[in-house]
Amino acid sequence: MKLDVKDLIAAPWTPMNADQSVNYGAITDYGKVLLKQGVKNVYINGTTGEGMSLSVEERQKCAEEWMKTGMDVVMTHVGANSIADVKALASHSEKIGCHAIASLPPIFYKPENLDGLVGYFAEISSAAPNTPLLYYHFVAKSGINFDVIELLEKMKKRVPTFAGIKFTDNNLGQVALAIDKFGEEMVVGMGLFIVVHLLSVYGYGKDEQLSAAYMFGVKHSVGSTYSYSGIMWNSVINAARRGDLAHANKCQRMQNKMLHTIFSKGFNDGVHKRLLKYIWGFDLGPVRCPISEPSDEHWREIEKRLDAMNYRDFAQGKF
């Protein structure tokens, strides 16, 4: 099943109130912040969005609000440990017109082999028979690591709505193999996605390697940093496509330095969610338990180091 999507796909955080309830009212303005940066696609309720910590009802309401933001493409993660919940989320996503759905494999009771995983995705497909379905490949979270090429081949044959794979891993070699194997049939992108023209999307999701992925020929990518540095990343994509390796390299190195800075002392999710306020003044509220918030002292040290890098100006495109 074909899915038309290009360039940046933001993985937004889920806005929260002080009591950790979902702040649905903030989603409209969040969409405006993304559009201001030239980010027109979103992948919601995923890892960044704390989807696995949200209830089915909360995830459905978030999807409904994101569908009102004017995004070109809204993809929603429907993965859960209960297949009943997964199918309910998939069915709802199709009902409200989401452009695509994606799912992690079940992460507690796991399929014994690749055929079991493919059968599981056929079940998901049956709940949303008119909506492209992506496999979310994130071994660090799921613990499931089947051969990507074989996975793509079997999904194509047995899952009617299969549209590709969101590939969140450091192995660019697998991305290259997929391009070589499927040629014109798939467009490769990294979480990045590899998009299959007739079928699917293959997305890549490691921001630390994003410029290299676009140089490999990927067409779009999914990332959390696009929420606050979309202007910079759009400039990287354009630079990579026109062969301006100096600019792409400069931006990639700055982004990697920033990520090392904010993640070097822990509390990664709580710190990262604050970047949108630091860059654009848009407060997303806290993370939800069991994720921990950094102390005020910890955050002040992060701010000081980002200020020393002039990162705010850089993210806003003032190179």
Tab-separated table of C-alpha atoms in Angstrom:
chain	number	residue	atom	x	y	z
A	1	MET	CA	0.000	0.000	0.000
A	2	LYS	CA	1.454	3.342	-1.051
A	3	LEU	CA	2.219	6.131	1.384
A	4	ASP	CA	3.311	9.493	0.006
A	5	VAL	CA	5.541	11.341	2.453
A	6	LYS	CA	8.728	13.350	2.080
A	7	ASP	CA	11.442	14.877	4.253
A	8	LEU	CA	11.066	15.499	7.982
A	9	ILE	CA	8.513	13.686	10.121
A	10	ALA	CA	8.554	15.056	13.661
A	11	ALA	CA	8.069	12.666	16.571
A	12	PRO	CA	6.327	15.071	18.951
A	13	TRP	CA	6.228	14.861	22.707
A	14	THR	CA	2.815	14.545	24.313
A	15	PRO	CA	1.988	17.818	26.119
A	16	MET	CA	1.235	17.290	29.795
A	17	ASN	CA	-0.316	19.341	32.564
A	18	ALA	CA	1.463	19.706	35.902
A	19	ASP	CA	-0.431	16.674	37.242
A	20	GLN	CA	0.793	14.549	34.287
A	21	SER	CA	-2.612	14.484	32.611
A	22	VAL	CA	-2.535	15.051	28.855
A	23	ASN	CA	-2.823	18.683	27.785
A	24	TYR	CA	-4.836	18.190	24.600
A	25	GLY	CA	-5.364	21.932	24.233
A	26	ALA	CA	-1.654	22.490	23.555
A	27	ILE	CA	-1.560	20.283	20.459
A	28	THR	CA	-2.967	22.921	18.084
A	29	ASP	CA	-0.266	25.423	19.009
A	30	TYR	CA	2.374	22.679	18.921
A	31	GLY	CA	1.403	22.055	15.317
A	32	LYS	CA	1.884	25.744	14.558
A	33	VAL	CA	5.404	25.647	16.015
A	34	LEU	CA	6.266	22.739	13.713
A	35	LEU	CA	4.764	24.342	10.604
A	36	LYS	CA	6.696	27.536	11.350
A	37	GLN	CA	9.871	25.475	10.997
A	38	GLY	CA	8.783	23.834	7.750
A	39	VAL	CA	7.943	20.509	9.435
A	40	LYS	CA	4.713	19.250	7.891
A	41	ASN	CA	4.483	15.614	9.009
A	42	VAL	CA	4.211	13.949	12.425
A	43	TYR	CA	4.606	10.477	13.915
A	44	ILE	CA	2.623	10.584	17.147
A	45	ASN	CA	2.238	8.373	20.229
A	46	GLY	CA	5.617	6.761	19.653
A	47	THR	CA	8.665	6.552	21.881
A	48	THR	CA	9.155	10.314	22.129
A	49	GLY	CA	5.424	10.805	22.666
A	50	GLU	CA	5.404	8.351	25.593
A	51	GLY	CA	2.727	6.373	23.774
A	52	MET	CA	3.323	3.224	25.797
A	53	SER	CA	2.568	5.202	28.980
A	54	LEU	CA	-0.740	6.526	27.655
A	55	SER	CA	-4.116	4.824	27.825
A	56	VAL	CA	-5.954	3.770	24.682
A	57	GLU	CA	-8.395	6.645	25.172
A	58	GLU	CA	-5.593	9.178	25.622
A	59	ARG	CA	-3.846	7.986	22.481
A	60	GLN	CA	-7.070	8.199	20.513
A	61	LYS	CA	-7.761	11.740	21.709
A	62	CYS	CA	-4.216	12.808	20.863
A	63	ALA	CA	-4.658	11.456	17.344
A	64	GLU	CA	-7.925	13.334	16.957
A	65	GLU	CA	-6.259	16.605	17.984
A	66	TRP	CA	-3.273	16.120	15.699
A	67	MET	CA	-5.619	15.523	12.771
A	68	LYS	CA	-6.877	19.096	13.262
A	69	THR	CA	-3.423	20.727	12.978
A	70	GLY	CA	-3.136	20.895	9.198
A	71	MET	CA	-0.220	18.475	8.908
A	72	ASP	CA	0.347	16.913	5.506
A	73	VAL	CA	0.779	13.472	7.064
A	74	VAL	CA	-0.221	12.188	10.507
A	75	MET	CA	1.121	8.744	11.381
A	76	THR	CA	0.195	7.229	14.708
A	77	HIS	CA	1.882	4.467	16.663
A	78	VAL	CA	-0.652	1.838	17.733
A	79	GLY	CA	1.637	-0.707	19.380
A	80	ALA	CA	0.696	-2.193	22.759
A	81	ASN	CA	1.027	-5.511	24.563
A	82	SER	CA	-2.649	-6.402	24.080
A	83	ILE	CA	-3.628	-7.169	20.490
A	84	ALA	CA	-7.146	-6.003	21.396
A	85	ASP	CA	-5.760	-2.548	22.280
A	86	VAL	CA	-3.624	-2.494	19.134
A	87	LYS	CA	-6.590	-3.289	16.915
A	88	ALA	CA	-8.790	-0.747	18.691
A	89	LEU	CA	-6.168	1.936	18.113
A	90	ALA	CA	-5.685	0.887	14.487
A	91	SER	CA	-9.405	0.907	13.773
A	92	HIS	CA	-9.838	4.319	15.384
A	93	SER	CA	-6.906	5.729	13.414
A	94	GLU	CA	-8.497	4.646	10.153
A	95	LYS	CA	-11.894	5.989	11.224
A	96	ILE	CA	-10.526	9.516	11.826
A	97	GLY	CA	-8.432	9.523	8.654
A	98	CYS	CA	-4.858	9.096	9.879
A	99	HIS	CA	-2.556	8.706	6.908
A	100	ALA	CA	-0.646	5.721	8.316
A	101	ILE	CA	-0.220	3.600	11.411
A	102	ALA	CA	2.861	1.896	12.856
A	103	SER	CA	3.484	-0.624	15.575
A	104	LEU	CA	6.264	-2.011	17.674
A	105	PRO	CA	6.106	-5.772	18.093
A	106	PRO	CA	4.664	-6.922	21.427
A	107	ILE	CA	7.425	-6.472	24.000
A	108	PHE	CA	6.341	-8.832	26.800
A	109	TYR	CA	4.949	-11.948	25.130
A	110	LYS	CA	7.101	-12.011	22.005
A	111	PRO	CA	6.714	-13.907	18.734
A	112	GLU	CA	8.886	-17.015	18.540
A	113	ASN	CA	9.990	-16.358	14.972
A	114	LEU	CA	9.583	-14.025	12.017
A	115	ASP	CA	6.504	-15.877	10.747
A	116	GLY	CA	4.847	-15.255	14.110
A	117	LEU	CA	5.644	-11.554	13.880
A	118	VAL	CA	4.289	-11.330	10.337
A	119	GLY	CA	1.093	-13.067	11.434
A	120	TYR	CA	0.745	-10.551	14.265
A	121	PHE	CA	0.975	-7.676	11.780
A	122	ALA	CA	-1.590	-9.340	9.536
A	123	GLU	CA	-3.954	-9.181	12.528
A	124	ILE	CA	-3.274	-5.448	12.918
A	125	SER	CA	-3.829	-4.910	9.207
A	126	SER	CA	-7.263	-6.527	9.440
A	127	ALA	CA	-8.396	-3.797	11.861
A	128	ALA	CA	-7.435	-0.979	9.462
A	129	PRO	CA	-7.726	-2.494	5.964
A	130	ASN	CA	-7.431	0.835	4.130
A	131	THR	CA	-4.529	2.407	6.047
A	132	PRO	CA	-0.799	1.914	5.362
A	133	LEU	CA	0.879	-0.051	8.152
A	134	LEU	CA	4.544	0.277	9.176
A	135	TYR	CA	6.707	-1.999	11.266
A	136	TYR	CA	8.547	-0.105	14.013
A	137	HIS	CA	12.036	-1.634	14.205
A	138	PHE	CA	13.595	-0.492	17.490
A	139	VAL	CA	15.627	-3.351	18.927
A	140	ALA	CA	16.788	-1.347	21.959
A	141	LYS	CA	13.172	-1.101	23.116
A	142	SER	CA	11.573	-4.281	21.759
A	143	GLY	CA	14.415	-6.796	22.011
A	144	ILE	CA	13.257	-8.257	18.673
A	145	ASN	CA	15.821	-8.260	15.889
A	146	PHE	CA	14.894	-10.216	12.761
A	147	ASP	CA	16.692	-9.757	9.465
A	148	VAL	CA	15.263	-6.610	7.916
A	149	ILE	CA	15.427	-7.783	4.302
A	150	GLU	CA	13.641	-11.042	5.065
A	151	LEU	CA	11.121	-9.150	7.182
A	152	LEU	CA	10.306	-6.779	4.332
A	153	GLU	CA	9.874	-9.646	1.891
A	154	LYS	CA	7.514	-11.600	4.148
A	155	MET	CA	5.487	-8.573	5.196
A	156	LYS	CA	4.946	-7.651	1.536
A	157	LYS	CA	3.559	-11.094	0.786
A	158	ARG	CA	1.356	-11.624	3.836
A	159	VAL	CA	0.267	-8.220	5.160
A	160	PRO	CA	-2.111	-6.498	2.692
A	161	THR	CA	-1.596	-2.971	4.017
A	162	PHE	CA	2.132	-3.217	4.679
A	163	ALA	CA	3.771	0.102	3.886
A	164	GLY	CA	7.287	-0.299	5.234
A	165	ILE	CA	9.487	-0.067	8.273
A	166	LYS	CA	10.452	2.669	10.697
A	167	PHE	CA	14.105	1.811	11.242
A	168	THR	CA	15.509	3.137	14.513
A	169	ASP	CA	19.016	1.727	14.576
A	170	ASN	CA	22.592	2.725	13.819
A	171	ASN	CA	23.050	0.165	11.044
A	172	LEU	CA	23.126	2.228	7.865
A	173	GLY	CA	24.455	-0.839	6.099
A	174	GLN	CA	21.023	-2.460	6.371
A	175	VAL	CA	19.500	0.632	4.810
A	176	ALA	CA	21.950	0.377	1.909
A	177	LEU	CA	21.180	-3.326	1.475
A	178	ALA	CA	17.472	-2.582	1.336
A	179	ILE	CA	18.029	0.020	-1.377
A	180	ASP	CA	20.159	-2.409	-3.377
A	181	LYS	CA	17.682	-5.249	-2.906
A	182	PHE	CA	14.451	-3.437	-3.708
A	183	GLY	CA	15.714	-0.749	-6.079
A	184	GLU	CA	12.918	1.330	-7.542
A	185	GLU	CA	10.302	-0.563	-5.545
A	186	MET	CA	11.272	1.178	-2.323
A	187	VAL	CA	12.393	4.626	-1.365
A	188	VAL	CA	14.764	4.468	1.559
A	189	GLY	CA	14.545	6.814	4.483
A	190	MET	CA	15.658	6.477	8.410
A	191	GLY	CA	13.574	6.790	12.834
A	192	LEU	CA	14.481	7.051	9.146
A	193	PHE	CA	11.985	5.338	6.748
A	194	ILE	CA	12.512	3.198	3.575
A	195	VAL	CA	9.422	4.118	1.599
A	196	VAL	CA	8.083	1.512	-0.726
A	197	HIS	CA	6.479	3.080	-3.797
A	198	LEU	CA	4.072	0.222	-4.380
A	199	LEU	CA	3.886	-0.765	-0.767
A	200	SER	CA	5.863	0.868	1.819
A	201	VAL	CA	7.893	3.339	3.708
A	202	TYR	CA	11.202	2.631	5.332
A	203	GLY	CA	12.001	5.341	7.825
A	204	TYR	CA	15.185	6.028	9.738
A	205	GLY	CA	15.206	7.274	13.308
A	206	LYS	CA	18.738	8.102	14.412
A	207	ASP	CA	19.288	11.861	14.305
A	208	GLU	CA	22.992	11.362	14.985
A	209	GLN	CA	23.397	9.926	11.456
A	210	LEU	CA	20.718	11.830	9.598
A	211	SER	CA	22.858	13.677	7.054
A	212	ALA	CA	24.557	10.412	6.051
A	213	ALA	CA	21.173	8.723	5.642
A	214	TYR	CA	19.964	11.364	3.189
A	215	MET	CA	23.244	11.013	1.303
A	216	PHE	CA	22.393	7.300	1.061
A	217	GLY	CA	19.228	8.316	-0.768
A	218	VAL	CA	16.531	8.146	1.900
A	219	LYS	CA	13.477	10.253	1.171
A	220	HIS	CA	12.235	11.001	4.667
A	221	SER	CA	13.060	10.520	8.317
A	222	VAL	CA	11.446	10.519	11.744
A	223	GLY	CA	13.015	12.303	14.689
A	224	SER	CA	12.358	13.984	18.012
A	225	THR	CA	14.790	16.859	17.412
A	226	TYR	CA	12.728	18.121	14.460
A	227	SER	CA	10.287	19.638	16.965
A	228	TYR	CA	12.789	22.354	17.812
A	229	SER	CA	15.452	22.269	15.072
A	230	GLY	CA	13.344	21.744	11.968
A	231	ILE	CA	14.793	24.778	10.201
A	232	MET	CA	18.313	23.457	10.669
A	233	TRP	CA	17.414	19.928	9.555
A	234	ASN	CA	15.627	21.163	6.449
A	235	SER	CA	18.815	23.010	5.539
A	236	VAL	CA	20.768	19.758	6.026
A	237	ILE	CA	18.471	17.829	3.701
A	238	ASN	CA	18.758	20.485	1.018
A	239	ALA	CA	22.533	20.601	1.444
A	240	ALA	CA	22.862	16.811	1.192
A	241	ARG	CA	20.783	16.733	-1.976
A	242	ARG	CA	22.796	19.454	-3.689
A	243	GLY	CA	26.116	17.971	-2.588
A	244	ASP	CA	27.027	20.681	-0.067
A	245	LEU	CA	28.776	18.312	2.312
A	246	ALA	CA	30.444	21.135	4.247
A	247	HIS	CA	27.121	22.571	5.469
A	248	ALA	CA	25.599	19.151	6.141
A	249	ASN	CA	28.682	18.131	8.107
A	250	LYS	CA	28.754	21.375	10.100
A	251	CYS	CA	25.122	21.004	11.159
A	252	GLN	CA	25.385	17.290	11.892
A	253	ARG	CA	28.396	17.828	14.137
A	254	MET	CA	26.683	20.636	16.022
A	255	GLN	CA	23.580	18.497	16.512
A	256	ASN	CA	25.631	15.561	17.751
A	257	LYS	CA	27.507	17.842	20.174
A	258	MET	CA	24.180	19.143	21.472
A	259	LEU	CA	22.760	15.650	21.958
A	260	HIS	CA	25.870	14.551	23.825
A	261	THR	CA	25.572	17.647	26.007
A	262	ILE	CA	21.974	17.093	27.027
A	263	PHE	CA	22.240	13.310	27.438
A	264	SER	CA	25.622	13.046	29.160
A	265	LYS	CA	24.275	13.362	32.722
A	266	GLY	CA	21.103	11.272	32.498
A	267	PHE	CA	17.401	12.176	32.759
A	268	ASN	CA	17.414	12.067	28.955
A	269	ASP	CA	13.663	12.171	28.301
A	270	GLY	CA	12.901	14.827	30.903
A	271	VAL	CA	15.730	17.047	29.686
A	272	HIS	CA	14.967	16.592	26.007
A	273	LYS	CA	11.302	17.522	26.364
A	274	ARG	CA	12.359	20.928	27.701
A	275	LEU	CA	14.221	21.838	24.522
A	276	LEU	CA	11.099	23.112	22.773
A	277	LYS	CA	10.633	25.692	25.528
A	278	TYR	CA	14.338	26.549	25.515
A	279	ILE	CA	14.395	27.126	21.731
A	280	TRP	CA	10.891	28.416	20.934
A	281	GLY	CA	9.343	29.287	24.305
A	282	PHE	CA	6.683	26.562	24.038
A	283	ASP	CA	6.198	24.670	27.311
A	284	LEU	CA	5.194	21.016	26.927
A	285	GLY	CA	4.971	20.338	30.648
A	286	PRO	CA	6.509	17.372	32.459
A	287	VAL	CA	7.151	13.802	31.392
A	288	ARG	CA	4.900	11.101	32.842
A	289	CYS	CA	5.890	8.636	35.551
A	290	PRO	CA	7.908	6.359	35.472
A	291	ILE	CA	10.153	8.739	33.489
A	292	SER	CA	11.972	11.094	35.855
A	293	GLU	CA	12.337	14.864	35.707
A	294	PRO	CA	15.777	16.449	36.094
A	295	SER	CA	16.429	18.652	39.088
A	296	ASP	CA	16.432	22.435	38.630
A	297	GLU	CA	20.183	22.411	39.169
A	298	HIS	CA	20.646	19.759	36.501
A	299	TRP	CA	18.574	21.732	33.978
A	300	ARG	CA	20.355	25.016	34.726
A	301	GLU	CA	23.679	23.339	33.948
A	302	ILE	CA	22.292	22.065	30.638
A	303	GLU	CA	21.031	25.560	29.765
A	304	LYS	CA	24.424	27.052	30.552
A	305	ARG	CA	26.182	24.599	28.250
A	306	LEU	CA	23.672	25.118	25.430
A	307	ASP	CA	24.049	28.889	25.772
A	308	ALA	CA	27.834	28.522	25.467
A	309	MET	CA	27.284	26.653	22.174
A	310	ASN	CA	24.867	29.326	20.883
A	311	TYR	CA	22.583	26.393	20.201
A	312	ARG	CA	19.336	28.359	20.303
A	313	ASP	CA	20.420	30.558	17.384
A	314	PHE	CA	21.708	27.535	15.502
A	315	ALA	CA	18.456	25.607	15.864
A	316	GLN	CA	16.539	28.648	14.644
A	317	GLY	CA	18.593	28.714	11.455
A	318	LYS	CA	20.968	31.555	12.369
A	319	PHE	CA	24.077	29.743	11.145
